Coordinates of C-alpha atoms and ligand atoms in Angstrom, one line a residue:
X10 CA 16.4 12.5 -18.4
X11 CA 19.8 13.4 -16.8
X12 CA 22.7 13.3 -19.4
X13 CA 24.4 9.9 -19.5
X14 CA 28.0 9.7 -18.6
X15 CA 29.9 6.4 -18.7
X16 CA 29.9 3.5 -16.4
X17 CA 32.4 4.5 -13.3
X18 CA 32.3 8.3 -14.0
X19 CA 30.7 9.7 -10.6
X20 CA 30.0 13.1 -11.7
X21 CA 27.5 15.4 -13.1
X22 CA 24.3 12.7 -12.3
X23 CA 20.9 13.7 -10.6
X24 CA 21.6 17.1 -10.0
X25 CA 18.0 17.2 -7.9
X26 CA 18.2 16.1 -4.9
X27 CA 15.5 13.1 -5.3
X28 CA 17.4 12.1 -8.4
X29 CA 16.0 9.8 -10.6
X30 CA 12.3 10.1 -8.9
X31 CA 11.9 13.8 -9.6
X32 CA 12.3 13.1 -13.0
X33 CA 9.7 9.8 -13.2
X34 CA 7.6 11.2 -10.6
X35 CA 3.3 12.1 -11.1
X36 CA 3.4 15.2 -11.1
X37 CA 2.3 17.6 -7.7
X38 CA -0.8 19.2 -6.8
X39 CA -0.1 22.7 -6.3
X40 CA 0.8 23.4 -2.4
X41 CA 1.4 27.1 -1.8
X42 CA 3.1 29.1 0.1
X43 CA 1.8 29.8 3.6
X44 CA 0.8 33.3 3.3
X45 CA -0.9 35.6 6.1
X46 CA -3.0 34.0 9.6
X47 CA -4.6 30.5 9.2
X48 CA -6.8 29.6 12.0
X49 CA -7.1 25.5 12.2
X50 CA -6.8 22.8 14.2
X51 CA -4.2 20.7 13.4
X52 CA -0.4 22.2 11.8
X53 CA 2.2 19.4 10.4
X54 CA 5.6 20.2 10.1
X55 CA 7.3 18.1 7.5
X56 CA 5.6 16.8 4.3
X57 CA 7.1 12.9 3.9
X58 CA 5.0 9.9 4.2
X59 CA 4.5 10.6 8.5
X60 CA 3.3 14.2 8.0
X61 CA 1.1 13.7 4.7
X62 CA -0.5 10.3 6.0
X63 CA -1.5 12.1 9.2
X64 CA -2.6 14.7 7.1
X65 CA -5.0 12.5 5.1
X66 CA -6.6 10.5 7.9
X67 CA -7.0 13.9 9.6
X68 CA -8.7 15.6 7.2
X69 CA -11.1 12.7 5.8
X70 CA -12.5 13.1 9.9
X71 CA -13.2 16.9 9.0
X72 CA -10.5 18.5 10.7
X73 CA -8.6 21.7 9.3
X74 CA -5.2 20.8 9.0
X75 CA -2.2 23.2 7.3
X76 CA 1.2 20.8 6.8
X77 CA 4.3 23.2 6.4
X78 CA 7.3 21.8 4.2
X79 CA 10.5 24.1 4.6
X80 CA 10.8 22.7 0.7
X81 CA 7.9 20.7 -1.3
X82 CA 6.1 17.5 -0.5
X83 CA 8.4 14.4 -0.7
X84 CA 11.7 16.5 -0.7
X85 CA 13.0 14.5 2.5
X86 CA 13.3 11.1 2.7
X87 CA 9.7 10.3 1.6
X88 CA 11.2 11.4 -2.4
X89 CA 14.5 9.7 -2.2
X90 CA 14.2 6.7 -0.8
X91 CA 15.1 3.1 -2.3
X92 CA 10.9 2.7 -2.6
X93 CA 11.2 -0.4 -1.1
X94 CA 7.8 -1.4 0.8
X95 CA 9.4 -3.5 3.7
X96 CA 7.6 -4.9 6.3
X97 CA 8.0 -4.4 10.1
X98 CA 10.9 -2.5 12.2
X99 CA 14.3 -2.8 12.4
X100 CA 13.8 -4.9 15.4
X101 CA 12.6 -8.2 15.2
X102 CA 9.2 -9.5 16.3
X103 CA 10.6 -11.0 19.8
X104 CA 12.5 -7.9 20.0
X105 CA 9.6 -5.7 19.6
X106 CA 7.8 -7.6 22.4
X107 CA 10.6 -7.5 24.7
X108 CA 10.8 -3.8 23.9
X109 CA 7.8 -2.4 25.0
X110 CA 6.8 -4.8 27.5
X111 CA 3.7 -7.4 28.0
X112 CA 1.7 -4.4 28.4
X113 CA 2.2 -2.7 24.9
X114 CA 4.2 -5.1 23.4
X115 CA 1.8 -6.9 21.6
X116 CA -0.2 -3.9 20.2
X117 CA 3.1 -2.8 18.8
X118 CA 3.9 -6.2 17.0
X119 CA 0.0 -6.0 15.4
X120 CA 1.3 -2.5 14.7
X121 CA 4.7 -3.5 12.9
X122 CA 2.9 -6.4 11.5
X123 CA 0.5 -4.0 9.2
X124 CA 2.6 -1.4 7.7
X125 CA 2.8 -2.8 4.5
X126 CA -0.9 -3.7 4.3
X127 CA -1.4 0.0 4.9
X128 CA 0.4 1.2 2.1
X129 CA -1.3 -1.2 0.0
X130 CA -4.6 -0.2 1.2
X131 CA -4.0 3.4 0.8
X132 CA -2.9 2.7 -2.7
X133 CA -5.9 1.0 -4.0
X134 CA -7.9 3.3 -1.6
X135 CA -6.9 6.5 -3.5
X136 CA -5.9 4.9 -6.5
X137 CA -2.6 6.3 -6.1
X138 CA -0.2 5.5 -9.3
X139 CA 2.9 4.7 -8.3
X140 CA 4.2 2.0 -10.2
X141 CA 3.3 0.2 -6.8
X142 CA 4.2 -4.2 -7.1
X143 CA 4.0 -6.3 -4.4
X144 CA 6.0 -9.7 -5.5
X145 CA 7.7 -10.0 -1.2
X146 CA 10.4 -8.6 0.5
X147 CA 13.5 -10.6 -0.1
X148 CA 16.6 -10.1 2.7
X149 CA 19.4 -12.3 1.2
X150 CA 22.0 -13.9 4.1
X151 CA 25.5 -14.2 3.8
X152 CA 27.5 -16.9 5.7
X153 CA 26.8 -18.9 9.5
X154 CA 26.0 -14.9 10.7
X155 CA 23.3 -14.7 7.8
X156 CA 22.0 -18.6 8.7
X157 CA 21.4 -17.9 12.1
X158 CA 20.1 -14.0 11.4
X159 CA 17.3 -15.5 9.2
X160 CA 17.0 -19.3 10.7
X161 CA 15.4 -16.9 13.8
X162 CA 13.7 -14.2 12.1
X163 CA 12.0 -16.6 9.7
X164 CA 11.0 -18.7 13.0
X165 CA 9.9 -15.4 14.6
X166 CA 7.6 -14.2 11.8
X167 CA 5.8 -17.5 11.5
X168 CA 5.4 -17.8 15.4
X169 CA 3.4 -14.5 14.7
X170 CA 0.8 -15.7 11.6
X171 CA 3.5 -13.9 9.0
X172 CA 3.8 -15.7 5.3
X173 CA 7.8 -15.4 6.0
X174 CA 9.8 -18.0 4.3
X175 CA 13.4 -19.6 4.5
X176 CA 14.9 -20.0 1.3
X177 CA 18.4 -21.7 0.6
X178 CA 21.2 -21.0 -1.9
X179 CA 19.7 -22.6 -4.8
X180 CA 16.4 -20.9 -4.2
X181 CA 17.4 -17.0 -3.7
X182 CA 19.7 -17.7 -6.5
X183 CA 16.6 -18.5 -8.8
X184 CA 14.5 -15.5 -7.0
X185 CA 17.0 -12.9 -7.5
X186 CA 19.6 -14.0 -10.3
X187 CA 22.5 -13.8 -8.3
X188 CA 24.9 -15.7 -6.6
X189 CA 25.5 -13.8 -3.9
X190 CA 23.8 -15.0 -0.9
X191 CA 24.2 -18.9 0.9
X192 CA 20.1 -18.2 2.3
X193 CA 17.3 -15.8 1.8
X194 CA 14.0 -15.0 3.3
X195 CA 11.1 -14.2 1.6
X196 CA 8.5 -12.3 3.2
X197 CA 5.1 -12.2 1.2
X198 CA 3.5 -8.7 2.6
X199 CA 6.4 -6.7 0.9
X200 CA 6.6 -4.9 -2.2
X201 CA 8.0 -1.7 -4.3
X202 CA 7.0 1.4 -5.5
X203 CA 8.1 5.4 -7.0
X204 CA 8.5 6.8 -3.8
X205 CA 7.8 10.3 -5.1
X206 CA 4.7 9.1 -6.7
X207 CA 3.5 7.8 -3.6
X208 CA 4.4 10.5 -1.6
X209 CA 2.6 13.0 -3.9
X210 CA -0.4 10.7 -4.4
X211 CA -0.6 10.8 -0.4
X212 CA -0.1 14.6 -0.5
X213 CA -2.8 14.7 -3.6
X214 CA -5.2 12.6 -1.2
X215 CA -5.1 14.5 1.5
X216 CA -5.7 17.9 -0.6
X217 CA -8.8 16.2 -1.9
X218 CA -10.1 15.8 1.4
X219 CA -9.4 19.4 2.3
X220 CA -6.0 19.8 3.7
X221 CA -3.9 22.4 2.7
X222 CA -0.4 21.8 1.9
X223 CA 1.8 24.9 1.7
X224 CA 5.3 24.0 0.2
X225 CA 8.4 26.7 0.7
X226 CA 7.0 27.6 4.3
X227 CA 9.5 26.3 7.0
X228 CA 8.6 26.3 10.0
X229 CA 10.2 28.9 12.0
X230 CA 9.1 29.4 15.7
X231 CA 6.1 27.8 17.6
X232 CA 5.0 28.8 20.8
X233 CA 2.0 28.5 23.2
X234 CA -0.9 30.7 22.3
X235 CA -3.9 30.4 24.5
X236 CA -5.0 26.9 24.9
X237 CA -3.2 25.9 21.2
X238 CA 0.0 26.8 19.5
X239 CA 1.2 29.4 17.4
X240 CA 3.3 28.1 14.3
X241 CA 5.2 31.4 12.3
X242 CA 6.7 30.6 8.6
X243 CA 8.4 33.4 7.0
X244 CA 5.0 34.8 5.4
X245 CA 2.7 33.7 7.7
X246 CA 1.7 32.1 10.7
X247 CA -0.9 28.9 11.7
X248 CA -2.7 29.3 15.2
X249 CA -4.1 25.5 15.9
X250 CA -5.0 23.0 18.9
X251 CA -2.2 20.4 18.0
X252 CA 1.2 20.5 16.4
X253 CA 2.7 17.7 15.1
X254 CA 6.6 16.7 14.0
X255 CA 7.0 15.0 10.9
X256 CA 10.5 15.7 10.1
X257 CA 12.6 12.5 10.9
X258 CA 16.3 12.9 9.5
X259 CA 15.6 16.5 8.4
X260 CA 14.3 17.7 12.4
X261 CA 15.8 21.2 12.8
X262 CA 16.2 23.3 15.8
X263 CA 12.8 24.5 16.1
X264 CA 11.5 21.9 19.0
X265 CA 14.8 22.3 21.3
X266 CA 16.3 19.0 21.7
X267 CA 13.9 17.6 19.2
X268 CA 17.1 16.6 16.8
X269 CA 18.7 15.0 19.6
X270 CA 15.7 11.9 19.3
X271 CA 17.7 10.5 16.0
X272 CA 21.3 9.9 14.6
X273 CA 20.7 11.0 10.5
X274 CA 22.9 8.4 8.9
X275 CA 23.2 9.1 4.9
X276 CA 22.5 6.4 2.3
X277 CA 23.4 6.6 -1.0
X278 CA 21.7 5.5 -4.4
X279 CA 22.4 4.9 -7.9
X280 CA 20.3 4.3 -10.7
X281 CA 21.3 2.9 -14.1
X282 CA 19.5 3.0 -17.6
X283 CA 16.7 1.4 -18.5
X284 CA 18.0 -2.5 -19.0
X285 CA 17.6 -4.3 -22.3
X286 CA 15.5 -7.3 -22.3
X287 CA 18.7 -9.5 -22.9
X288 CA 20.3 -7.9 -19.2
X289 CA 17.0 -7.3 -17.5
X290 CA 15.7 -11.1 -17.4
X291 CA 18.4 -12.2 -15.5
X292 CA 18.1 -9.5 -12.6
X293 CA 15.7 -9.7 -10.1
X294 CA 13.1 -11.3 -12.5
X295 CA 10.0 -11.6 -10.1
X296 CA 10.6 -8.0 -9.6
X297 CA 11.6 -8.7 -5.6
X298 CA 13.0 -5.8 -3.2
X299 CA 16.2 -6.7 -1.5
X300 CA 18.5 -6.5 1.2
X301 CA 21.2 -8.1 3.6
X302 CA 22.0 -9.4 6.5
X303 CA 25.5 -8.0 6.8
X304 CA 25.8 -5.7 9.0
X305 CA 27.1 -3.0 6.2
X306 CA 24.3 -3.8 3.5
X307 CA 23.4 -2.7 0.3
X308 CA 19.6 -2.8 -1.0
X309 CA 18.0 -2.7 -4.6
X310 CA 15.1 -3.6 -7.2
X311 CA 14.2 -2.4 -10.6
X312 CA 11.6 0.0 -10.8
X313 CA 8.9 0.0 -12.6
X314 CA 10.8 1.0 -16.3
X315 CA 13.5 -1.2 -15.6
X316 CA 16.5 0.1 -14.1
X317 CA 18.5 -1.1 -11.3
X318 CA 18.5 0.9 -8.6
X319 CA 20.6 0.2 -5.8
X320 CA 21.4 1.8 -1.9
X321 CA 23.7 1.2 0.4
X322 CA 25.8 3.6 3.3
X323 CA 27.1 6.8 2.7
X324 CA 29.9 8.3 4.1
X325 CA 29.7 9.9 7.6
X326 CA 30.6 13.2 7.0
X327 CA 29.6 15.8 4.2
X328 CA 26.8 16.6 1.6
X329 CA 23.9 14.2 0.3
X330 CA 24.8 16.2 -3.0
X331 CA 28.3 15.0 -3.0
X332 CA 28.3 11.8 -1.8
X333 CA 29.8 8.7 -4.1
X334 CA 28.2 5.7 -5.7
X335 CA 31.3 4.1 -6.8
X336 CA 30.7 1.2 -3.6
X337 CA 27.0 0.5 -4.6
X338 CA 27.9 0.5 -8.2
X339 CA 30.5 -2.3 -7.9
X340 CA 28.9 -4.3 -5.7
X341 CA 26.1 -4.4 -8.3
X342 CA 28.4 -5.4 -11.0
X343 CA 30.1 -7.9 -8.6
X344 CA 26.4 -9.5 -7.7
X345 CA 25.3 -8.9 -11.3
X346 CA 28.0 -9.5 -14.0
X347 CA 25.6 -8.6 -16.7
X348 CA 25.2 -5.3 -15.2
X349 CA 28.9 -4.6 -16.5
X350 CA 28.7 -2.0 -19.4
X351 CA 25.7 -0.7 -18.7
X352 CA 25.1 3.0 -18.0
X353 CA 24.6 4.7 -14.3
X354 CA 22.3 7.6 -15.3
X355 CA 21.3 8.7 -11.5
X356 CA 22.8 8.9 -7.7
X357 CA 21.6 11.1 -4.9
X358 CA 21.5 10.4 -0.9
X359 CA 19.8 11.4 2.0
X360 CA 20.1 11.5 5.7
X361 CA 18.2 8.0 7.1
X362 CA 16.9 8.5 10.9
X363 CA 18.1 5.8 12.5
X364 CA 17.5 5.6 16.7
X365 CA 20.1 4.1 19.6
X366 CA 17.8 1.1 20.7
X367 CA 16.4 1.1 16.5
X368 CA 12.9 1.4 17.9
X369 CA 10.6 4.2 16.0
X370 CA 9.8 7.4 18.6
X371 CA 6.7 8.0 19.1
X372 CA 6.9 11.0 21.6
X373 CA 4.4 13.6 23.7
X374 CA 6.2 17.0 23.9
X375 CA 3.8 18.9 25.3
X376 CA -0.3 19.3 25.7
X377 CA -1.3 19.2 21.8
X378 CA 2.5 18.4 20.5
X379 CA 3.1 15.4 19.3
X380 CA 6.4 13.6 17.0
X381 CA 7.6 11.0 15.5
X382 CA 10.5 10.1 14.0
X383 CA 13.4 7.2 13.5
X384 CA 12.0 4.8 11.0
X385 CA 15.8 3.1 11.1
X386 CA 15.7 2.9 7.2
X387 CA 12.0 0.8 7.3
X388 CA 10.7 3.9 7.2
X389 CA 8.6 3.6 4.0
X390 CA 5.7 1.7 5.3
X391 CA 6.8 2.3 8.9
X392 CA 6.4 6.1 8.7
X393 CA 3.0 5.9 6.9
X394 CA 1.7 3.9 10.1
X395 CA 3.2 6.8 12.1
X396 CA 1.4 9.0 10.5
X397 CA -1.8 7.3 11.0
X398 CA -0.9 6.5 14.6
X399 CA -0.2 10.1 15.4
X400 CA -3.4 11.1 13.6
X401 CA -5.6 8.2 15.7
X402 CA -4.2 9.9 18.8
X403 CA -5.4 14.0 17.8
X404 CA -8.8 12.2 17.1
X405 CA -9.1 11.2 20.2
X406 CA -9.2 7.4 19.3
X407 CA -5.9 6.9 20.6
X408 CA -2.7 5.7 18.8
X409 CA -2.0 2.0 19.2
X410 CA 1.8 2.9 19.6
X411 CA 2.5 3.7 23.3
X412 CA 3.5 7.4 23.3
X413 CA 6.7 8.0 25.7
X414 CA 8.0 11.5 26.5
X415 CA 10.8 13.8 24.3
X416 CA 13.9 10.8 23.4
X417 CA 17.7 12.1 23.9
X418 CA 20.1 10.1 21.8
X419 CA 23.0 9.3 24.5
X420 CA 25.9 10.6 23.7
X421 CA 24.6 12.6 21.0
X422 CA 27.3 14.9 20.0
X423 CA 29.3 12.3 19.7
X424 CA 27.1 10.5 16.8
X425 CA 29.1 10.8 14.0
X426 CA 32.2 9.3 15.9
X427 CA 29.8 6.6 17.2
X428 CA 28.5 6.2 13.5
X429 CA 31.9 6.0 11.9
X430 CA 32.9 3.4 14.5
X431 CA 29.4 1.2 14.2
X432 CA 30.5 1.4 10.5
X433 CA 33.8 -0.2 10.8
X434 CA 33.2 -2.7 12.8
X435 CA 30.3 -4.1 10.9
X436 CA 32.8 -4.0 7.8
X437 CA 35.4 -5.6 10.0
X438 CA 33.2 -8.7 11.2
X439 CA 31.3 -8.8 7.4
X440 CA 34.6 -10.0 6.2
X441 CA 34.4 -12.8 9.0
X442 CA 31.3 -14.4 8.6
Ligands
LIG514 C1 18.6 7.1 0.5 C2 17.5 6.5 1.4 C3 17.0 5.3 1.0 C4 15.9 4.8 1.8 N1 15.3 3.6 1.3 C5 14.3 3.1 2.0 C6 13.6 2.0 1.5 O1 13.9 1.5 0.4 N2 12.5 1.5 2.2 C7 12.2 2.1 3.4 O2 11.3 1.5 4.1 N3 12.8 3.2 3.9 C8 13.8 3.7 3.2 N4 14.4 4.9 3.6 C9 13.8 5.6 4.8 C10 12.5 6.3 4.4 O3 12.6 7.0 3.2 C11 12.1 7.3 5.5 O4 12.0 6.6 6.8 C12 10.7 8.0 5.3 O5 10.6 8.5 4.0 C13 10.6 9.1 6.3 O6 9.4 9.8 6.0 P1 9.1 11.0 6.9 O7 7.8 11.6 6.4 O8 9.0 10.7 8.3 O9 10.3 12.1 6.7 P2 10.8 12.8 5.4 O10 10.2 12.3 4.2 O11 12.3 12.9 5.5 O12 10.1 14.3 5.6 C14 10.6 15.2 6.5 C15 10.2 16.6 6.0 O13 10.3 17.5 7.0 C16 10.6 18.8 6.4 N5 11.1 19.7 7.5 C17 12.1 19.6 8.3 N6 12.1 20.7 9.2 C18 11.1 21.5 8.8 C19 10.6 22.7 9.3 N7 11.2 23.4 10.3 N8 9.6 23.3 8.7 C20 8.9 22.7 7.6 N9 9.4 21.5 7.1 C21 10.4 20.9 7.7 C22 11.7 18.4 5.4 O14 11.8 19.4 4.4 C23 11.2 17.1 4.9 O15 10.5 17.2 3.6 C24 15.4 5.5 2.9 C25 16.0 6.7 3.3 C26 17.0 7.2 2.5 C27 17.6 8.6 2.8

């Protein structure tokens, strides 16, 4: 356990950089190094949720596959996330539809519509312990902007068969324990989990069914070798028929222009003790992930031992490392008066890839090269069906995403400019709801 300072201090927390998971996290099957020339058929770069799941639908079909992480399983995203299991994308349903067109549109809904059912499934499937609960998805709305917001959401999910919910102020209040929000949805298919634990019960999976995982082996040049690819790490090198990108907000340099398919955006979290009974009743009693409709939102739950761990936007610029809580932490208190007093044990942050149009990218890069990336925050359940899409599509059963060619950003080196504006205009119009 990280060394408890007092409530408002905002240093010398989490000094790992998936903070309070690495510490309650299973533990990791072994996955090393990449050492010497691997003949196979498949090489994944980037161990998260996209690049493990592939890994594990790959590998239970009896194909050799090698996934490279520059660090270890779960270091990106996939081991620092809020471990909320929320359903769909960013856009909603009708958005989806009008998004990729009458052609594909309605594969992609089916698509969006059973991301969390796959997490679930793979859970129970490979009996993966990670304090996994699956009470709903609760996004709380805030003035007429949140009314409408969920008024058409709530309408749009039920169009589509989905156990989504309106709820008004007297009800979220009794869901969540706060006072906070004037309407809420609940949608039944979400849910909450350690996201290190799943991520390393996915990387554990996958190991069982014969991948290899080798941790501490970025990725460092690839290039066309015969009919397949040549991948080189710094002690070895991978010659295989397909490559595939798994490295959302953490894509490097190595695919050129790769980087330029996302916008990283940081998010922050803080973690407090364990709550006593006394606090803990009153807080999110059914256990509930949440977040908003404002446009500058925060997101929390309690995990699985109790503590209240909340997210919400980092600052533009800078380090994960350094980033500060102080926001999260007192909107917590100001939604949760009881929280007042109590301890902040954790915080870390990471870099969330978020997209221009917030659709995920699905993309062909070449013959055998495939990538996805920009889960728009959604990502938990959204990047484990990306990892089984991209897998469906190397086994020749075909992903049910459409699969367009390499994304640019617009305007991407202007993003954090663009990100810094988005930012204060949301804050501007969440004080005029
Ligand atoms: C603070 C935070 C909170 C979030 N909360 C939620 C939430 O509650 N619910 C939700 O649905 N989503 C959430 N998200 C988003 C979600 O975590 C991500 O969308 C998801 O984990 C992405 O998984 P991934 O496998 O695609 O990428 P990642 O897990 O980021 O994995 C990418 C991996 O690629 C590796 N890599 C990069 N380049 C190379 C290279 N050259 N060679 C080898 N390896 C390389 C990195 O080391 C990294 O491990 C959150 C994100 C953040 C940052």
């Amino acid at each position: 356990m990280a060394e408890a300072v007092q409530r408002g201090s905002d240093v010398g927390r989490s000094p790992r950089p998936q903070g309070l998971w690495a510490e309650t996290a299973t533990s990791l099957s072994s996955s090393a190094t990449l050492e010497g020339m691997h003949d196979g058929d498949v090489a994944i770069i980037g161990a998260g949720y996209t690049g493990l799941t592939a890994a594990l639908y790959l590998a239970e079909a009896g194909v050799t596959v090698h996934v490279l992480d520059r660090h270890q399983p779960g270091w990106g995203c996939s081991g620092r996330n809020g471990g909320q299991v929320n359903p769909g994308f960013k856009l909603d349903p009708d958005e989806i539809l009008a998004h990729y067109g009458p052609q594909d549109g309605p594969r992609a809904l089916n698509v969006a519509r059973s991301t969390c059912d796959l997490v679930f499934e793979l859970i129970d499937k490979y009996a993966i312990e990670c304090q996994a609960v699956r009470p709903g998805y609760v996004q709380g709305g805030v003035g007429s902007h949140g009314e409408r917001a969920l008024v058409e959401r709530v309408r749009q999910w039920q169009a589509h068969g989905e156990a989504a919910q309106l709820l008004n102020r007297r009800e979220v209040s009794e869901l969540l324990g706060t006072e906070a929000y004037d309407h809420g949805m609940h949608h039944a298919t979400g849910g909450n989990l350690q996201p290190l634990s799943f991520a390393r019960g996915l990387a554990g999976a996958a190991m069982a069914h014969g991948a290899t995982i080798h941790g501490h082996s970025p990725a460092t040049s690839l290039e066309r070798s015969g009919p397949g690819w040549l991948v080189r790490s710094n002690n070895g090198s991978l010659k295989v028929q397909h490559v595939l990108f798994a490295t959302n907000g953490y894509t490097d340099a190595l695919w050129p222009g790769l980087a330029k398919a996302v916008v990283p955006v940081s998010s922050v979290i803080a973690a407090t003790e364990p709550l006593s009974d006394n606090v803990a009743k009153s807080i999110l009693p059914g256990r509930h992930a949440v977040s908003e409709t404002l446009r500058v939102q925060v997101y929390y739950r309690k995990d699985g031992d109790g503590r209240f761990v909340i997210g919400g936007r980092g600052p533009v610029w800078g380090d994960t490392d350094s980033f500060s809580d102080k926001v999260v932490r007192q909107t917590a208190e100001r939604y949760f008066p009881a929280l007042k007093g109590v301890q902040w044990h954790h915080k870390w942050g990471g870099w969330v890839a978020m997209t221009y149009d917030h659709a995920p990218k699905l993309m062909r890069l070449a013959p055998g090269v495939l990538a996805s990336m920009g889960c728009n925050g959604r990502g938990l359940a959204m990047s484990t069906m990306f990892g089984k899409q991209m897998a469906l599509e190397v086994l020749g059963e075909g992903a049910e995403m459409p699969i367009t060619e390499q994304y640019y950003t617009p305007f991407h080196a202007f993003r954090n400019l663009g990100v810094w504006a988005h930012v204060a205009r949301g804050r501007l119009l969440d004080r005029f709801i």
